[in-house]
Amino acid sequence: MKPVFAAFAGLLLTSQLAMAQAPAALPDAAAVAQILADRIDRDGQGVGMAVGLVDGATPSFVTHGSLDTGGAPVDEHTLFEIGSVTKIFTDLLLADMVVRGEMKLDDPVADYLPAGTVVPERNGQQITLFDLATHSSGLPRMPSNMAPADPFNPFADYSAEQLYAFLGIYTLPRDIGTQFEYSNLGLALLGEAIVTKSGMDYASLVRTRILEPLGMADTAMTLTPEQTARFATGHDGDLTATPHWDFDAFAPAGAYRSSAADMAKFVSAASGAVSTPLDAAFALMLDRTRPVEPSTNIGLGWLITDHDGKQTVWHDGITGGFWAFIGVNRASKVGAVVLANTSTTSGINDIGLHLLDQSLALVAQPKRHVAVDIDPASLDNYVGDYALSPDFVLTVTAQNGSLFVQATNQPKNQVFFEGDHNFFYKVVDAQLSFTMGPDGKATSVVLHQNGQDIPGPRQQ
C-alpha cells in the first residue's frame, strides 16, 4: 500500500467507524471542555480549539486554548483556516446548480470548461461532474507540475493555466468511476467548471449562493482588517507557528477561513436542524453515492458512514497549521464543528466523531518527536531519489538549511532531524530512517508510517 501524506486535504478514514453504535445525544459542555483541555494541556497536541454543537436551532460552543502560544484565548468568533471543508462549499454549489437546472451531474466536465481545454479520457469515457465530486475521476491527488516558490505556502502560485497544462498531458491510470482516490486536483477542476458556467468568480459565487443565504458573514477567503485581528496563528505538530496558506487555482479545494459560530450555521443547515433555501441542494448531496471503503460511501463531497442502521455524514480539512472537522447526523438533526489552529499527526477527527457518537473512543495520542539541530552542510548526504516501489519514489532535497521530501505525485514537505540519521514529518505521523554508506552518504531509507516499515534503496 502506498503511504499517504497529508496536504491540505484531510479525509483520514478511521477503522473506529465500523465499530460505531447508534449515535447518542451530544455530550454536555463540561465533557467537551475536558476533552479539549486533555488534548491541548495534557497531551500537548494543540494550541487552540473551538467546538460548535448543533442540537436544534440554537448552537452551543466550547473553546479552549489561544490564538497563538501565550496569546489571547480563542472563542467561537475566532477565525481558522478550514482547508478541505471548502470542498463541501464547492460540492454544495454544484448541487445547487443542479437543483436550479444549470448543470447535470452526469455531464462531462469538459462541457463547462473554456473552449479548447483538453481533459483526459479513457476507453471512450469522459470525466463527469459526478466523478469529480465523488473523487472517482482517476485524476491524482495532486498534479505533478507543482513547483511552489515557497514550500510553506505551496498553493499560492499554482494557476489555472498550470492546471489545464497538466490535464493536457495526463494519462488516466484506470477506468473512470471505478475507484475512489481523493483528489484535490479534481475539486479544483470542478470549481473551474462551476465558475465558467456561472460567469462569476468563485468567491462571489460562494458568497451569493451559500454564505448570504445561511447568514455566514464571518466566512471568507480574504479577510477584513477586523477579521484579521481574530484570525488564529497556525501551528505545526511541534506547536511551531506556521504561515497562513493562500490559493489560486486550488481555491475551490481549500481556501476558506471561518469561525465555529459561522460553521455551526452551516452544520445546522446541513443537518436539517433549520430550514434554508439550500435544503434541496443539501439533500441532493447525499442522494447518489459511490463506495470508499467498507461501511463508508461518498456523496457529493460528504463521507457517509453507516453504523448500526445510522449514518454519520462528515468531512475534514487540513492546511499547514490548521485542522477542521464538520459532521452531522441527519436522522437526529444534530451536528458538530471542531476547529483547531494546530495540524498535528493525529488530528481532531476523533474528537468530532466522538461528539456525534460517544461510543467511538478518542484516539490515543502519538509519541511526540522533538527536532534537534543538525549541521546544514550534512544535509546533502541525504539528498537523492529513494524507490519504495517501482512507481513510488521519495525525492529528498536540501534547501536553505532544511531537508524536504516529495513523494510521487504529492507535495513537497519538510522533515526534521531527531538524531542518528532519523527524520520525522510534522504534517503526518511518519518518520524516515536513513542507512549511511562508508562515504558518509545515505544508501537507503525506511519509511515508518501506519505501522509499516517500507524500505527504499537510493537510486544511482
PDB file of N, CA and C in Angstrom, residues 204-217 277:
ATOM      1  N   SER A 204     -17.331  35.205  -5.177  1.00  0.00           N
ATOM      2  CA  SER A 204     -18.653  35.843  -5.317  1.00  0.00           C
ATOM      3  C   SER A 204     -19.761  34.800  -5.380  1.00  0.00           C
ATOM      4  N   LEU A 205     -19.469  33.693  -6.050  1.00  0.00           N
ATOM      5  CA  LEU A 205     -20.467  32.634  -6.163  1.00  0.00           C
ATOM      6  C   LEU A 205     -20.764  32.009  -4.802  1.00  0.00           C
ATOM      7  N   VAL A 206     -19.710  31.722  -4.027  1.00  0.00           N
ATOM      8  CA  VAL A 206     -19.908  31.166  -2.682  1.00  0.00           C
ATOM      9  C   VAL A 206     -20.667  32.161  -1.809  1.00  0.00           C
ATOM     10  N   ARG A 207     -20.307  33.418  -1.910  1.00  0.00           N
ATOM     11  CA  ARG A 207     -20.952  34.428  -1.057  1.00  0.00           C
ATOM     12  C   ARG A 207     -22.441  34.538  -1.357  1.00  0.00           C
ATOM     13  N   THR A 208     -22.803  34.628  -2.652  1.00  0.00           N
ATOM     14  CA  THR A 208     -24.201  34.871  -3.001  1.00  0.00           C
ATOM     15  C   THR A 208     -25.077  33.637  -2.871  1.00  0.00           C
ATOM     16  N   ARG A 209     -24.500  32.459  -3.095  1.00  0.00           N
ATOM     17  CA  ARG A 209     -25.328  31.253  -3.107  1.00  0.00           C
ATOM     18  C   ARG A 209     -25.294  30.466  -1.790  1.00  0.00           C
ATOM     19  N   ILE A 210     -24.251  30.688  -0.966  1.00  0.00           N
ATOM     20  CA  ILE A 210     -24.147  29.916   0.271  1.00  0.00           C
ATOM     21  C   ILE A 210     -24.081  30.818   1.499  1.00  0.00           C
ATOM     22  N   LEU A 211     -23.099  31.694   1.540  1.00  0.00           N
ATOM     23  CA  LEU A 211     -22.835  32.444   2.766  1.00  0.00           C
ATOM     24  C   LEU A 211     -23.969  33.406   3.111  1.00  0.00           C
ATOM     25  N   GLU A 212     -24.442  34.159   2.133  1.00  0.00           N
ATOM     26  CA  GLU A 212     -25.527  35.106   2.425  1.00  0.00           C
ATOM     27  C   GLU A 212     -26.834  34.397   2.777  1.00  0.00           C
ATOM     28  N   PRO A 213     -27.251  33.357   2.030  1.00  0.00           N
ATOM     29  CA  PRO A 213     -28.481  32.657   2.439  1.00  0.00           C
ATOM     30  C   PRO A 213     -28.411  32.034   3.827  1.00  0.00           C
ATOM     31  N   LEU A 214     -27.204  31.630   4.247  1.00  0.00           N
ATOM     32  CA  LEU A 214     -27.067  30.991   5.558  1.00  0.00           C
ATOM     33  C   LEU A 214     -26.653  31.976   6.648  1.00  0.00           C
ATOM     34  N   GLY A 215     -26.469  33.236   6.298  1.00  0.00           N
ATOM     35  CA  GLY A 215     -26.100  34.234   7.297  1.00  0.00           C
ATOM     36  C   GLY A 215     -24.684  34.093   7.815  1.00  0.00           C
ATOM     37  N   MET A 216     -23.782  33.611   6.966  1.00  0.00           N
ATOM     38  CA  MET A 216     -22.395  33.351   7.381  1.00  0.00           C
ATOM     39  C   MET A 216     -21.508  34.536   6.983  1.00  0.00           C
ATOM     40  N   ALA A 217     -21.559  35.600   7.787  1.00  0.00           N
ATOM     41  CA  ALA A 217     -20.823  36.823   7.473  1.00  0.00           C
ATOM     42  C   ALA A 217     -19.348  36.748   7.854  1.00  0.00           C
ATOM     43  N   PRO A 277     -32.915  28.039   2.204  1.00  0.00           N
ATOM     44  CA  PRO A 277     -33.123  27.916   0.756  1.00  0.00           C
ATOM     45  C   PRO A 277     -32.278  26.821   0.101  1.00  0.00           C
TER      46      PRO A 277
END
